[in-house]
Amino acid sequence: MTIFLAMFLAIGAAMDSWPAAQTKEVFSASREWFVRVTPGKSLADTIGFGGSAKGPYARAEFFRRDANRGYRLVAEQTLVNPVAPVIFFVTDRGYLVTFDNWHNMGYGRAIAGYAPTGRPVFALQLADLFTADEIAAFKTSVSSIWWRTDTLYVREGQQSIYVAMDDKGAEVILDAETGRWQQCEWRGKTHLCRERNAGREWRPYREPALR
């Protein structure tokens, strides 16, 4: 399995000291695409910065390799992140998926996806994936809800992203192009998954069909 990790900021699960957000670029595994994310300045829309100024949100520029082996800008898009995503990925088909918000892990729209044209495709809050009791059970700090680990990667096939929630087998498999997800965990002696938060039905994992 080819693992492609794209760390936007190095963070520690128990820390509330965050380095300043910086402009970052992440390439797809094939190097066909890369996305540059420039931090926003809307500190007022983050938890812990009450009284700060509002401003533009983070912005993404999508680049694709051309016939001359250079890259050309093909799209620009304002992101859902007031300052910056914590981590983001670009697939071989040019889809961008962002995770969490700078200084506010787990708050706001924690997962968002964008088409190669820059078009927003999905934006998920933790409440879309978990119950209030489950969210309350996650480890928290002054600024963040630590709902996942730092183990995330684009899976083989370049259409889904693996997110480890803990070291006990709880995970989220996210379709990078649609936002459909499966949250899986050990239930007794069986590893089962669900595809929705309400009306949960637990069943074996189903691999999405490759497009």
mmCIF file of N, CA and C in Angstrom, residues 9-20 46-49 86 101-107 139-146:
data_model
loop_
_atom_site.group_PDB
_atom_site.id
_atom_site.type_symbol
_atom_site.label_atom_id
_atom_site.label_comp_id
_atom_site.label_asym_id
_atom_site.label_seq_id
_atom_site.Cartn_x
_atom_site.Cartn_y
_atom_site.Cartn_z
ATOM 1 N N LEU A 9 0.537 20.773 10.040
ATOM 2 C CA LEU A 9 1.163 21.296 11.240
ATOM 3 C C LEU A 9 1.504 20.137 12.138
ATOM 4 N N ALA A 10 2.645 20.160 12.780
ATOM 5 C CA ALA A 10 2.990 19.126 13.749
ATOM 6 C C ALA A 10 2.335 19.475 15.068
ATOM 7 N N ILE A 11 1.521 18.569 15.589
ATOM 8 C CA ILE A 11 0.783 18.848 16.808
ATOM 9 C C ILE A 11 0.926 17.698 17.771
ATOM 10 N N GLY A 12 0.727 17.956 19.038
ATOM 11 C CA GLY A 12 0.739 16.923 20.055
ATOM 12 C C GLY A 12 -0.624 16.821 20.676
ATOM 13 N N ALA A 13 -1.052 15.595 20.977
ATOM 14 C CA ALA A 13 -2.418 15.364 21.420
ATOM 15 C C ALA A 13 -2.743 16.040 22.730
ATOM 16 N N ALA A 14 -1.771 16.423 23.508
ATOM 17 C CA ALA A 14 -2.068 17.039 24.791
ATOM 18 C C ALA A 14 -1.665 18.504 24.806
ATOM 19 N N MET A 15 -1.280 19.053 23.669
ATOM 20 C CA MET A 15 -0.737 20.401 23.635
ATOM 21 C C MET A 15 -1.786 21.419 23.240
ATOM 22 N N ASP A 16 -1.648 22.658 23.761
ATOM 23 C CA ASP A 16 -2.449 23.779 23.341
ATOM 24 C C ASP A 16 -1.569 24.894 22.806
ATOM 25 N N SER A 17 -0.302 24.620 22.641
ATOM 26 C CA SER A 17 0.627 25.576 22.058
ATOM 27 C C SER A 17 0.759 25.252 20.579
ATOM 28 N N TRP A 18 0.246 26.136 19.738
ATOM 29 C CA TRP A 18 0.219 25.892 18.300
ATOM 30 C C TRP A 18 1.191 26.829 17.590
ATOM 31 N N PRO A 19 2.030 26.303 16.719
ATOM 32 C CA PRO A 19 2.883 27.184 15.912
ATOM 33 C C PRO A 19 2.030 27.990 14.942
ATOM 34 N N ALA A 20 2.551 29.126 14.524
ATOM 35 C CA ALA A 20 1.811 29.968 13.583
ATOM 36 C C ALA A 20 1.555 29.214 12.287
ATOM 37 N N THR A 46 -12.280 31.608 15.488
ATOM 38 C CA THR A 46 -11.692 30.451 16.159
ATOM 39 C C THR A 46 -11.943 30.557 17.651
ATOM 40 N N ILE A 47 -12.032 29.405 18.316
ATOM 41 C CA ILE A 47 -12.244 29.372 19.755
ATOM 42 C C ILE A 47 -10.957 29.755 20.463
ATOM 43 N N GLY A 48 -11.069 30.676 21.427
ATOM 44 C CA GLY A 48 -9.898 31.096 22.179
ATOM 45 C C GLY A 48 -9.329 32.423 21.737
ATOM 46 N N PHE A 49 -9.925 33.018 20.695
ATOM 47 C CA PHE A 49 -9.430 34.301 20.211
ATOM 48 C C PHE A 49 -10.561 35.325 20.172
ATOM 49 N N VAL A 86 -5.462 21.707 9.727
ATOM 50 C CA VAL A 86 -4.339 21.106 10.436
ATOM 51 C C VAL A 86 -3.516 20.236 9.492
ATOM 52 N N ASN A 101 -9.222 22.275 12.138
ATOM 53 C CA ASN A 101 -8.927 23.700 12.056
ATOM 54 C C ASN A 101 -7.770 24.075 12.965
ATOM 55 N N TRP A 102 -6.909 24.934 12.478
ATOM 56 C CA TRP A 102 -5.790 25.423 13.273
ATOM 57 C C TRP A 102 -6.278 25.920 14.635
ATOM 58 N N HIS A 103 -5.636 25.439 15.677
ATOM 59 C CA HIS A 103 -5.924 25.797 17.071
ATOM 60 C C HIS A 103 -7.251 25.254 17.579
ATOM 61 N N ASN A 104 -8.046 24.648 16.713
ATOM 62 C CA ASN A 104 -9.378 24.179 17.108
ATOM 63 C C ASN A 104 -9.648 22.783 16.570
ATOM 64 N N MET A 105 -8.762 21.847 16.873
ATOM 65 C CA MET A 105 -8.930 20.456 16.436
ATOM 66 C C MET A 105 -10.319 19.951 16.845
ATOM 67 N N GLY A 106 -11.070 19.416 15.888
ATOM 68 C CA GLY A 106 -12.365 18.829 16.202
ATOM 69 C C GLY A 106 -13.527 19.792 16.227
ATOM 70 N N TYR A 107 -13.270 21.088 16.207
ATOM 71 C CA TYR A 107 -14.347 22.072 16.199
ATOM 72 C C TYR A 107 -14.636 22.542 14.779
ATOM 73 N N LYS A 139 -10.937 12.842 24.253
ATOM 74 C CA LYS A 139 -10.035 13.656 25.049
ATOM 75 C C LYS A 139 -10.116 15.106 24.572
ATOM 76 N N THR A 140 -10.146 16.043 25.512
ATOM 77 C CA THR A 140 -10.234 17.455 25.152
ATOM 78 C C THR A 140 -9.124 18.244 25.838
ATOM 79 N N SER A 141 -8.868 19.415 25.282
ATOM 80 C CA SER A 141 -7.946 20.367 25.889
ATOM 81 C C SER A 141 -8.618 21.732 25.849
ATOM 82 N N VAL A 142 -7.898 22.756 26.206
ATOM 83 C CA VAL A 142 -8.489 24.092 26.238
ATOM 84 C C VAL A 142 -9.059 24.472 24.876
ATOM 85 N N SER A 143 -8.365 24.078 23.811
ATOM 86 C CA SER A 143 -8.748 24.555 22.485
ATOM 87 C C SER A 143 -9.327 23.496 21.567
ATOM 88 N N SER A 144 -9.199 22.213 21.919
ATOM 89 C CA SER A 144 -9.444 21.191 20.912
ATOM 90 C C SER A 144 -10.154 19.951 21.439
ATOM 91 N N ILE A 145 -10.747 19.216 20.507
ATOM 92 C CA ILE A 145 -11.302 17.880 20.756
ATOM 93 C C ILE A 145 -10.426 16.913 19.965
ATOM 94 N N TRP A 146 -9.722 16.029 20.665
ATOM 95 C CA TRP A 146 -8.750 15.153 20.012
ATOM 96 C C TRP A 146 -9.435 13.851 19.607
#
